[in-house]
CSV table of C-alpha atoms and ligand atoms in Angstrom, one decimal:
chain,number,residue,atom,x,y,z
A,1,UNK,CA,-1.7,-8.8,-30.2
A,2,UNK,CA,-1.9,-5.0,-29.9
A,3,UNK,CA,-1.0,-5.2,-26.2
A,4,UNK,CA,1.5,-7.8,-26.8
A,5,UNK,CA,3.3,-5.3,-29.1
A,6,UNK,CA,3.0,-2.7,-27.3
A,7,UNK,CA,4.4,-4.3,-24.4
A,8,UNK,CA,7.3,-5.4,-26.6
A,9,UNK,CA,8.3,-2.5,-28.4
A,10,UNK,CA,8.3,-0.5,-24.5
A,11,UNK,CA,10.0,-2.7,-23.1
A,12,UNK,CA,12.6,-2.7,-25.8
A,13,UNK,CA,13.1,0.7,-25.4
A,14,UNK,CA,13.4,0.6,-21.4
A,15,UNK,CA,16.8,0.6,-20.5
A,16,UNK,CA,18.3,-2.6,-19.5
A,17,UNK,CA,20.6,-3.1,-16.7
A,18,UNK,CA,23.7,-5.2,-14.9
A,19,UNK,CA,25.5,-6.4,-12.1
A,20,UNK,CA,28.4,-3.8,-12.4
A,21,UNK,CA,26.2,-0.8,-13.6
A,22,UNK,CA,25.2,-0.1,-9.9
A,23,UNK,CA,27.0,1.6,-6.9
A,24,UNK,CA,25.8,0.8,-4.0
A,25,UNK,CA,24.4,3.4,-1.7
A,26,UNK,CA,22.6,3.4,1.7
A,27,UNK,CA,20.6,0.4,2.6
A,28,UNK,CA,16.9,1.2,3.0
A,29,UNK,CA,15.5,-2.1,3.9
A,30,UNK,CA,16.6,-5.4,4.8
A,31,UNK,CA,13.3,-8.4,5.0
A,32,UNK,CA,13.5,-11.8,5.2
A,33,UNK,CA,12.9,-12.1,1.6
A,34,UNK,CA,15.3,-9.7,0.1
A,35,UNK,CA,18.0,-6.6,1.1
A,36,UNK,CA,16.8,-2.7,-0.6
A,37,UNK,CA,19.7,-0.1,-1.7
A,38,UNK,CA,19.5,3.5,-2.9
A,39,UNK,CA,22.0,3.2,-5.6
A,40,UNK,CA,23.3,5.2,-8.4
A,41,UNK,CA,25.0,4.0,-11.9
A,42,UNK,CA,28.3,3.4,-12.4
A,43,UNK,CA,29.9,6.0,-15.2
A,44,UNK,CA,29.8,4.3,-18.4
A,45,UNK,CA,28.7,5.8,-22.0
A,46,UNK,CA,25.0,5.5,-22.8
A,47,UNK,CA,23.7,5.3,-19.0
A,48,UNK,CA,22.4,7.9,-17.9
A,49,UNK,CA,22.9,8.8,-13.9
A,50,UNK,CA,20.0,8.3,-11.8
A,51,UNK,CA,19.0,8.2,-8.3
A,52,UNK,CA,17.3,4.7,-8.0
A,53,UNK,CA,16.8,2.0,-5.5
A,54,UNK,CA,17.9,-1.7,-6.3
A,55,UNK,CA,16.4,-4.9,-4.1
A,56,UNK,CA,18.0,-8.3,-4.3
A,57,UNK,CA,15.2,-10.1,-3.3
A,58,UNK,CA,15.2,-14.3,-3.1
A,59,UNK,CA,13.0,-16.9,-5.1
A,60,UNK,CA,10.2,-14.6,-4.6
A,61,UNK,CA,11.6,-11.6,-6.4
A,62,UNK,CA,10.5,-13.5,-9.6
A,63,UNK,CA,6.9,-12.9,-8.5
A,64,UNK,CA,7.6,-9.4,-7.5
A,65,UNK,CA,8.9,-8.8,-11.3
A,66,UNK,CA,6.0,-10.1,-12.7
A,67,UNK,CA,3.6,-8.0,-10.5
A,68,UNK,CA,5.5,-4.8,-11.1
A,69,UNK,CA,5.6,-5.4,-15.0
A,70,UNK,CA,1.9,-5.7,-14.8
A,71,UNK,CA,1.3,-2.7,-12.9
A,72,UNK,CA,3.4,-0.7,-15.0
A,73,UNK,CA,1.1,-1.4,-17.8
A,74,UNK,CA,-1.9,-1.3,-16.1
A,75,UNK,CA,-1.9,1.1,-13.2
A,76,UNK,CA,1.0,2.8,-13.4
A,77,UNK,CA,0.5,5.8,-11.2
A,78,UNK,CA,-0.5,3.5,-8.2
A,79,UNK,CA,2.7,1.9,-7.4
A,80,UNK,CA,6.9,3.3,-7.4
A,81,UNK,CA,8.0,3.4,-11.0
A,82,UNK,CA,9.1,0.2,-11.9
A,83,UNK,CA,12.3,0.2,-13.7
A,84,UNK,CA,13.9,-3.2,-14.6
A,85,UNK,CA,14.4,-7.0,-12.8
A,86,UNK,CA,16.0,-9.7,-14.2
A,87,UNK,CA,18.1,-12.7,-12.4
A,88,UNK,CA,21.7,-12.0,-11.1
A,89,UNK,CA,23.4,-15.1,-11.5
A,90,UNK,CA,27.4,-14.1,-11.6
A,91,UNK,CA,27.4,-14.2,-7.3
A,92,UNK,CA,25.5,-17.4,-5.7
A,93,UNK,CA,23.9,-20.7,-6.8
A,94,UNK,CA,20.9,-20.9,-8.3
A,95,UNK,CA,21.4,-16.0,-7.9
A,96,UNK,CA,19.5,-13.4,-6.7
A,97,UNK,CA,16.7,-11.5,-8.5
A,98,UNK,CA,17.3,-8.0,-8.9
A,99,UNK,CA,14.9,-5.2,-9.1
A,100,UNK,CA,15.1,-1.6,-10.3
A,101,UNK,CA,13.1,1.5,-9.5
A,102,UNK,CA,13.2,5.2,-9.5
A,103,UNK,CA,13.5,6.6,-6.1
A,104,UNK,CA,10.4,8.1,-5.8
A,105,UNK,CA,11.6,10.0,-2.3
A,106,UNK,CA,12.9,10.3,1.2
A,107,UNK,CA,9.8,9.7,3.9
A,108,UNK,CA,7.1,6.5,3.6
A,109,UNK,CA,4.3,7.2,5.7
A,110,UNK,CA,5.4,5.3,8.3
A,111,UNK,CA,8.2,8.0,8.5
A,112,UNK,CA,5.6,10.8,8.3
A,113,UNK,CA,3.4,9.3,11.1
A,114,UNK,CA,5.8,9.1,12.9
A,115,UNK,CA,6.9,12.7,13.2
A,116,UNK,CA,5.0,15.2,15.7
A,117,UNK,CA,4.1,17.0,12.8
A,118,UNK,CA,1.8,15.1,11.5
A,119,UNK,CA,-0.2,15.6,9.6
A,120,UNK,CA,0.9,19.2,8.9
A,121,UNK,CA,4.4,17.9,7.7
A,122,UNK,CA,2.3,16.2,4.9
A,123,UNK,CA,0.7,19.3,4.0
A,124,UNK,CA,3.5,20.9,3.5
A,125,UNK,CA,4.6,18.4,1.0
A,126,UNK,CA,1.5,18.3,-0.7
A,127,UNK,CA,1.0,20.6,-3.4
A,128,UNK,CA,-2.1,23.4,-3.2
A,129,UNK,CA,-2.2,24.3,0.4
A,130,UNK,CA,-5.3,24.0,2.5
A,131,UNK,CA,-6.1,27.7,2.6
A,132,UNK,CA,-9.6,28.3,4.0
A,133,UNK,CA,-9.0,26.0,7.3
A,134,UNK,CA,-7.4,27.5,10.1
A,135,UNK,CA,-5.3,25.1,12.1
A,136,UNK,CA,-6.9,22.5,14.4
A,137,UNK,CA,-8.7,19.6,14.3
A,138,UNK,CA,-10.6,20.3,10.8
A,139,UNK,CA,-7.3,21.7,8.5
A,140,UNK,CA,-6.0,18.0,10.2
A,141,UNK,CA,-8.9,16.0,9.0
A,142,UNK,CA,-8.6,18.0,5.8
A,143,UNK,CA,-5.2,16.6,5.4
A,144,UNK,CA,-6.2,12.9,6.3
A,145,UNK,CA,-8.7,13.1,3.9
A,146,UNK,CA,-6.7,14.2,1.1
A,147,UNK,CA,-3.7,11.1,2.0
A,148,UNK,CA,-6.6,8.6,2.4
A,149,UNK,CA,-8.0,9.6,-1.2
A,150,UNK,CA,-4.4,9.5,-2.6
A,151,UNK,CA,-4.4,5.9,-0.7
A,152,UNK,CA,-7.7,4.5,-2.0
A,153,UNK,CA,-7.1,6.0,-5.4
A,154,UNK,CA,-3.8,3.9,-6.0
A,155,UNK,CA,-5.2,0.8,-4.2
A,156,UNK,CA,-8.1,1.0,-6.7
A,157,UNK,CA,-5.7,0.8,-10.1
A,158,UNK,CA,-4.5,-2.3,-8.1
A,159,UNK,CA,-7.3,-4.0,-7.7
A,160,UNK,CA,-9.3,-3.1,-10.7
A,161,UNK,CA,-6.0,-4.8,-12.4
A,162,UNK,CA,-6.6,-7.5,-10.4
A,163,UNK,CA,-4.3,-7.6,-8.2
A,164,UNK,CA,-4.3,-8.0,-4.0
A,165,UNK,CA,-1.3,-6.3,-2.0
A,166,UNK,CA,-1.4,-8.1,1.0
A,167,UNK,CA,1.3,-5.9,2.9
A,168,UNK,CA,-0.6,-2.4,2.9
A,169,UNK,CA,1.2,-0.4,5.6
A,170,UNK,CA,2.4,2.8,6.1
A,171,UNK,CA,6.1,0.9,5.7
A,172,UNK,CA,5.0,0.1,2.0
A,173,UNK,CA,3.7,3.6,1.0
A,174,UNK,CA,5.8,5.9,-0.1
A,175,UNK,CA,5.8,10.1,-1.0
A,176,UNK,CA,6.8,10.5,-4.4
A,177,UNK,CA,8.7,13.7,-4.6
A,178,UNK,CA,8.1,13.8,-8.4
A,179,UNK,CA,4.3,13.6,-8.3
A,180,UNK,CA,3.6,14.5,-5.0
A,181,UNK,CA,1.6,11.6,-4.1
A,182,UNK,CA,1.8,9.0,-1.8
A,183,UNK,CA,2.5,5.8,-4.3
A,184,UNK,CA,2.5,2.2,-2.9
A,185,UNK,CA,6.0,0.0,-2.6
A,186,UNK,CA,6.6,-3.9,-2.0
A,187,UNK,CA,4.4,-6.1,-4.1
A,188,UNK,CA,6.4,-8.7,-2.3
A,189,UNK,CA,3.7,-10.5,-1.0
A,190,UNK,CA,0.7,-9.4,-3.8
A,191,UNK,CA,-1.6,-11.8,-5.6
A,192,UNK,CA,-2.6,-11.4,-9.2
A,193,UNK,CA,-6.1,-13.4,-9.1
A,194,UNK,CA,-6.3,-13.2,-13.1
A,195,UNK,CA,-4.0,-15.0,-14.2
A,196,UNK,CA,-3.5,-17.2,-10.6
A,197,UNK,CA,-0.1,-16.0,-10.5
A,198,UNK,CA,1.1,-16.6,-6.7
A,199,UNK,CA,-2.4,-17.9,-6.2
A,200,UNK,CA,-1.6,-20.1,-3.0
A,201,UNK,CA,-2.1,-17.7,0.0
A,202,UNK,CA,1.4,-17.1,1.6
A,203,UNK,CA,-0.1,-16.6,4.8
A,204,UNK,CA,3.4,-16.5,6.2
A,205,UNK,CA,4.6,-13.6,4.2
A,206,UNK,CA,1.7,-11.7,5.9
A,207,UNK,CA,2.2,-9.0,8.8
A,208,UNK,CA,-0.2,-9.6,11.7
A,209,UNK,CA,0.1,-6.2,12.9
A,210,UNK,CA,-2.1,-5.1,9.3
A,211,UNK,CA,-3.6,-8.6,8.9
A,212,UNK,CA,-7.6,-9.1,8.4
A,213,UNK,CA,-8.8,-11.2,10.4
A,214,UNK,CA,-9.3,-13.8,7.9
A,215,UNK,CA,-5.9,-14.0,7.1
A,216,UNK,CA,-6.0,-15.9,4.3
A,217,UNK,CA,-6.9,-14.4,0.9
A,218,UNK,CA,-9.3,-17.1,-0.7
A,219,UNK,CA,-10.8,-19.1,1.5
A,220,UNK,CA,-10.0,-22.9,2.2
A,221,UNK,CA,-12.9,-24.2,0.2
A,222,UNK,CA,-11.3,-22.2,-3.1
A,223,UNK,CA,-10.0,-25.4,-5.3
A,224,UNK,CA,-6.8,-25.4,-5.0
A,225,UNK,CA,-4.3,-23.4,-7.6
A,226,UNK,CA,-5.8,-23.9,-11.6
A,227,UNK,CA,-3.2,-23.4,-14.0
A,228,UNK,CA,-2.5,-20.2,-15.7
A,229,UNK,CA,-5.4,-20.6,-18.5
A,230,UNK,CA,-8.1,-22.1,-16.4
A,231,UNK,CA,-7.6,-19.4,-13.8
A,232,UNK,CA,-7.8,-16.5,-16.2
A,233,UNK,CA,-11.4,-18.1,-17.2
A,234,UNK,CA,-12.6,-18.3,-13.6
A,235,UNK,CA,-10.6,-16.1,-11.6
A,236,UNK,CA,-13.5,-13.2,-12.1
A,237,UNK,CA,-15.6,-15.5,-10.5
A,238,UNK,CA,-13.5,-16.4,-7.6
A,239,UNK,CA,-12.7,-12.5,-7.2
A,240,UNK,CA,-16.8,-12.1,-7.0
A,241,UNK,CA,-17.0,-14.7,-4.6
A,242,UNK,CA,-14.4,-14.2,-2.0
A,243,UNK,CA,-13.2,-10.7,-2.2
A,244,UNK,CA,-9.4,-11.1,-1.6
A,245,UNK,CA,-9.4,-7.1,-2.2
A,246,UNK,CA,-10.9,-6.5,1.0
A,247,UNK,CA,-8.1,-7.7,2.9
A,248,UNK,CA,-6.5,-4.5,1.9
A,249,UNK,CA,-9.4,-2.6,2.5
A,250,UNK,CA,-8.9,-3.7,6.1
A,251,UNK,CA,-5.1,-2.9,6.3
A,252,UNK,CA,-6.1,0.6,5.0
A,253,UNK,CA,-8.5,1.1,7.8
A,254,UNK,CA,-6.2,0.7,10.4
A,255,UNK,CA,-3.6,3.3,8.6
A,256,UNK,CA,-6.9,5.5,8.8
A,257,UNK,CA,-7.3,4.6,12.3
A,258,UNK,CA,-3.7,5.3,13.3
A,259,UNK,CA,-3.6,8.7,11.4
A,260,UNK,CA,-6.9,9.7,13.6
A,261,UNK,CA,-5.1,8.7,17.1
A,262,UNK,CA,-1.8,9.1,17.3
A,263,UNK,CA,-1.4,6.8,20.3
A,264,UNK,CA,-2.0,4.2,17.6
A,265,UNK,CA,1.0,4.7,15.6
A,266,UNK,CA,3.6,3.0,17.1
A,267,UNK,CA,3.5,-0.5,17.2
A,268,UNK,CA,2.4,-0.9,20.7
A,269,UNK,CA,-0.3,1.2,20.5
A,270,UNK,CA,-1.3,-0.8,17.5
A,271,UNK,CA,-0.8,-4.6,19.1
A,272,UNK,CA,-2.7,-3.2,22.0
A,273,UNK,CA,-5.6,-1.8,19.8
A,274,UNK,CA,-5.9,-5.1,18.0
A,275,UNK,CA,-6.4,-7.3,21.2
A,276,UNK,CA,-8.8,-5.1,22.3
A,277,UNK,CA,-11.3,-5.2,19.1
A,278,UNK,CA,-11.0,-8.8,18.9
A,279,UNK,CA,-12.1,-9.0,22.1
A,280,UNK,CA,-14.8,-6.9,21.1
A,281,UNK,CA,-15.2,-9.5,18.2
A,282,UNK,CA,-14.1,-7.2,15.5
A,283,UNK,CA,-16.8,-4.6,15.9
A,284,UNK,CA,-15.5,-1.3,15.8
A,285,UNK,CA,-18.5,0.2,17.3
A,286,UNK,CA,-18.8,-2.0,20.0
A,287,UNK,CA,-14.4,-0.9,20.7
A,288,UNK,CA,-15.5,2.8,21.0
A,289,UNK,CA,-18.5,2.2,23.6
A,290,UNK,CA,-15.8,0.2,26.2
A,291,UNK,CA,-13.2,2.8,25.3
A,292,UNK,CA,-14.9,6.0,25.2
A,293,UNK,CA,-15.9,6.8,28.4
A,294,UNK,CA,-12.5,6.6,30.2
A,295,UNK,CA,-10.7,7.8,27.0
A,296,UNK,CA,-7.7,10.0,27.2
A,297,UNK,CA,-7.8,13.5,25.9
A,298,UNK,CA,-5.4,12.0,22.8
A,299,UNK,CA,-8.0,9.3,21.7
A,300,UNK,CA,-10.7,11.9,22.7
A,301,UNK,CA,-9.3,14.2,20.0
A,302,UNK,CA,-9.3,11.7,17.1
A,303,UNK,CA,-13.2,10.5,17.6
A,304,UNK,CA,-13.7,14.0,17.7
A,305,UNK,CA,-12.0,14.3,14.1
A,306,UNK,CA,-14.0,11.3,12.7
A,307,UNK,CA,-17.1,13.2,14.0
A,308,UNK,CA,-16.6,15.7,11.5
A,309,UNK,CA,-19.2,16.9,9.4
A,310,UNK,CA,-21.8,15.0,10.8
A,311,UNK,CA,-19.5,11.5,11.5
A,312,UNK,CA,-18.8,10.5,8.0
A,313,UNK,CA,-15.2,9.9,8.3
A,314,UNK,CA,-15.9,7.8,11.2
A,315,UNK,CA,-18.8,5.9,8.8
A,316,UNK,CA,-16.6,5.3,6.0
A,317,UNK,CA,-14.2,3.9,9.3
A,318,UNK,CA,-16.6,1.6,9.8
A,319,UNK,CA,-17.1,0.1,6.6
A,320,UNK,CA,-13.6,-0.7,6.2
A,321,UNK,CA,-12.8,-2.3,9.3
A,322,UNK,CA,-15.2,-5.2,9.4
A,323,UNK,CA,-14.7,-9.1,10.6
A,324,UNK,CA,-16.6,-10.5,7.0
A,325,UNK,CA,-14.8,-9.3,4.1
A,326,UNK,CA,-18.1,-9.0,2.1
A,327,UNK,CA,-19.3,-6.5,4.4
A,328,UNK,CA,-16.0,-4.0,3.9
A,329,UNK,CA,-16.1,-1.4,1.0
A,330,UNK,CA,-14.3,-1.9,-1.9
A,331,UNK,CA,-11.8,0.6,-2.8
A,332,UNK,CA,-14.0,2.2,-5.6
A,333,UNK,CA,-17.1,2.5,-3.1
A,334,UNK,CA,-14.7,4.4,-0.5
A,335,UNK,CA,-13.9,6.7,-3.3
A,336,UNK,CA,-17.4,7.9,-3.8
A,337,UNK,CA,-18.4,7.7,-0.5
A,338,UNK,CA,-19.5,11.0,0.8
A,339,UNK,CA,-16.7,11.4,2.7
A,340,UNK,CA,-14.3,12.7,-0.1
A,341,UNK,CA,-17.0,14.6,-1.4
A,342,UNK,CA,-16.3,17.7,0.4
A,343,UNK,CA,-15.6,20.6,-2.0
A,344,UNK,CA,-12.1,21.8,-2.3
A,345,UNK,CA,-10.9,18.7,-1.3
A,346,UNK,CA,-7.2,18.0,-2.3
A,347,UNK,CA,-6.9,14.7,-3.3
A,348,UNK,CA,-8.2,14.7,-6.8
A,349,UNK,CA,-6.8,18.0,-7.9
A,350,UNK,CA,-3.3,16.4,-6.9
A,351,UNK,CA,-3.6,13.0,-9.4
A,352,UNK,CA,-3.0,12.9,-12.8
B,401,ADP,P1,11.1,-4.9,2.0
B,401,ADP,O1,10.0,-4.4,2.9
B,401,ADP,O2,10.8,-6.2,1.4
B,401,ADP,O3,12.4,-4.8,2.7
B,401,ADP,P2,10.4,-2.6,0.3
B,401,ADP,O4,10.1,-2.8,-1.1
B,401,ADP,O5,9.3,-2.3,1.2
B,401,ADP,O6,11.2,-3.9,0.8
B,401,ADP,O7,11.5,-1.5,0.5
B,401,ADP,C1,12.1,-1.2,1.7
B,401,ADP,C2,12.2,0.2,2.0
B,401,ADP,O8,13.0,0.9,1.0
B,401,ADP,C3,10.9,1.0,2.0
B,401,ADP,O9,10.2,0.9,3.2
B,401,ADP,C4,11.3,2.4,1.6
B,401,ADP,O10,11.8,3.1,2.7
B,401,ADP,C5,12.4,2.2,0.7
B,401,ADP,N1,12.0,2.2,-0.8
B,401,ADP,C6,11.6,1.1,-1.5
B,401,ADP,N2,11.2,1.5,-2.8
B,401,ADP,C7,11.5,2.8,-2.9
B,401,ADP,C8,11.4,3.8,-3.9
B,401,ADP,N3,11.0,3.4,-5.2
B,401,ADP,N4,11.8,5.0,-3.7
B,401,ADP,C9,12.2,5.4,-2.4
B,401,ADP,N5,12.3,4.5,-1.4
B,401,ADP,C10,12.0,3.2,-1.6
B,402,MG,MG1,8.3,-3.3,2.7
C-alpha cells in the first residue's frame, strides 16, 4: 500500500502532458515500431521549457510505458529519465502512444564508436580524468573499463528489477550529459518476467546483429503466458530456470568486443565476426586460435588490450560470450569480477 501511494502521490506531482504542448524538433530515430523527436514545449503558463525527446511509437508503445514506469521506480539511474506516455488519440484510429523523456544528450555510443577518437573522446566526457596512464593501449583499456562498468552497473538495476532488454546495443545507450554516464534507451522490445508483462518472446522485434544465439528469451518448453497473478508467483522460478538476463549479457559482450577491435564496429565487421564464431560453434576461444595467427596489426592490438594485467578483460570476455546462457555471467557477477577491481578505476566514483 506504501508503494502504491507513493507511486500515486509522484506521479501526481509529475507533470502531465498533450498533443499541442510539443514543437517538434529534429527527428532522432525512426523504427518500425515508432518515429523519435527532440522537441521542446510550446509557450504556455505553468510549462516549464525543456529540452526533451518525444516517440510516437505503435501498439507496442503501451508496453514501453509500462516498462519505463517501472524503471523509474525501481532503477532509475539505469535507463533515460522517463518523463510521461499516455495514448494520442486526436490524429488516427485506434492513436498513437506517446512518450516523454528528458534528453539526456547528443552522442549514444554507437555515435562514440564510431568516431576515431575513441575511446579518448569518451574520456573526455567522463568526469575525473585518467591521470596516472599515459596514452596507449592501457589509458584505452582504462577507458573501456570504466564504460563497461557504467554498462553492467545499469543493466544490473534492470535485471535485478526483473526486467530483460532484449535490444542492448550501442544504438540504445546513451551519454547523459547531466550525470555523465552512459544510461540505457529503448525498452521497446524488454520483458518484465515478474509480473509476465510482454512475456511471449517477440523474437521478431529482436536485432540479429546483437542476438544470442538462443534467440528466444524462455525457452519453448516455458508453459505458455500465465496471467498477471500466476506469473508474479512463478516468475522467480522461471527467471532461475532459464536465465532470460543472459541474453543481454551476450549483447554486452559483443559491445565489449567491438570497443576492443575497432574493425568490429561497423556493421560489417560485426556480420563478418558473427559467421565466423558460429562456425567456430560459439567458442570464443576456439575464434582467436583460427584468427590469431594471420591477424592484422588492428585486431592484434585489441587481444593485446584484453591481455592486460594478466588477461582478465579477455576472461571476463569469455564469460559473457557463451553459446548456453547458464554458462554466461550475470550482470552482478561481471561487476565483482576482478576485472573492475583495479584501483583508481573510474566507474564507480562516477555513479551515484
Ligand atoms: P527506436 O530505436 O525505436 O527508433 P530509441 O528509443 O532507440 O527508438 O530512440 C531513437 C534514437 O533517439 C536513439 O538512438 C537516440 O539517438 C535518440 N534518443 C532516444 N532517447 C533519447 C534521450 N532520452 N535523450 C537523447 N537522445 C535520445
Ligand atoms: Mg533504438
Amino acid at each position: 500500500w506504501d508503494m502504491f501511494v507513493l507511486a500515486f502521490v509522484e506521479r501526481l506531482f509529475r507533470p502531465t502532458f498533450k498533443k499541442d504542448d510539443f514543437v517538434l524538433g529534429k527527428k532522432l530515430g525512426e523504427g518500425a515500431f515508432g518515429v523519435v523527436y527532440r522537441v521542446s514545449l510550446a509557450e504556455k503558463p505553468g510549462l516549464k521549457e525543456g529540452d526533451l525527446v518525444l516517440k510516437k511509437a505503435t501498439e507496442y508503445g503501451a508496453v514501453e510505458i509500462w516498462m519505463n514506469e517501472r524503471v523509474r521506480r525501481a532503477c532509475a539511474s539505469s535507463c533515460a529519465d522517463f518523463m510521461y506516455g499516455f495514448l494520442e488519440n486526436s490524429s488516427k484510429k485506434g492513436g498513437e502512444y506517446w512518450l516523454v523523456w528528458r534528453f539526456e544528450g547528443e552522442a549514444t555510443l554507437q555515435d562514440l564508436m564510431l568516431s576515431k577518437e575513441f575511446p579518448y573522446n569518451v574520456e573526455k566526457m567522463i568526469l575525473g580524468k585518467i591521470q596516472d596512464e599515459p596514452k596507449g593501449i592501457a589509458r584505452e583499456n582504462r577507458i573501456i573499463q570504466t564504460i563497461m562498468g557504467q554498462l553492467l552497473f545499469a543493466l544490473d538495476g534492470l535485471h535485478s528489477t526483473g526486467i530483460v532488454h532484449r535490444d542492448i546495443k550501442p544504438q540504445n545507450i546513451i551519454f547523459s550529459e547531466g550525470s555523465c554516464t552512459f544510461k540505457i534507451i529503448d525498452l521497446g522490445a524488454a520483458a518484465d518476467l515478474r509480473v509476465g508483462i510482454n512475456y511471449i518472446p517477440k523474437e521478431f522485434l529482436l536485432d540479429p546483429r546483437y542476438a544470442a544465439p538462443e534467440q528466444y528469451i524462455m525457452s519453448t518448453q516455458t508453459p505458455s503466458a500465465p496471467s498477471a497473478p500466476v506469473a508474479t508467483a512463478l516468475s522467480p522460478v522461471l527467471w532461475q530456470l532459464n536465465l532470460p538476463d543472459r541474453f543481454d549479457i551476450y549483447s554486452t559482450g559483443l559491445i565489449y568486443l567491438q570497443m576492443a577491435f575497432p574493425s568490429l564496429r561497423t556493421d560489417s565487421g560485426l556480420i563478418q565476426f558473427n559467421r565466423q564464431l558460429k562456425r567456430c560453434g560459439y567458442d570464443l576461444i576456439e575464434w582467436r586460435k583460427t584468427v590469431e595467427p594471420r591477424a592484422s596489426t588492428e585486431l592484434r592490438k585489441g587481444f593485446e588490450l584484453l591481455d592486460l594485467d594478466g588477461g582478465i578483460g579477455w576472461e571476463l570476455l569469455t564469460s559473457m560470450i557463451r553459446y548456453k546462457a547458464r554458462k554466461r555471467t550475470s550482470a552482478k557477477a561481471a561487476l565483482a569480477h576482478p576485472y573492475f577491481d583495479k584501483e583508481g578505476l573510474l566507474a564507480l566514483s562516477v555513479m551515484q
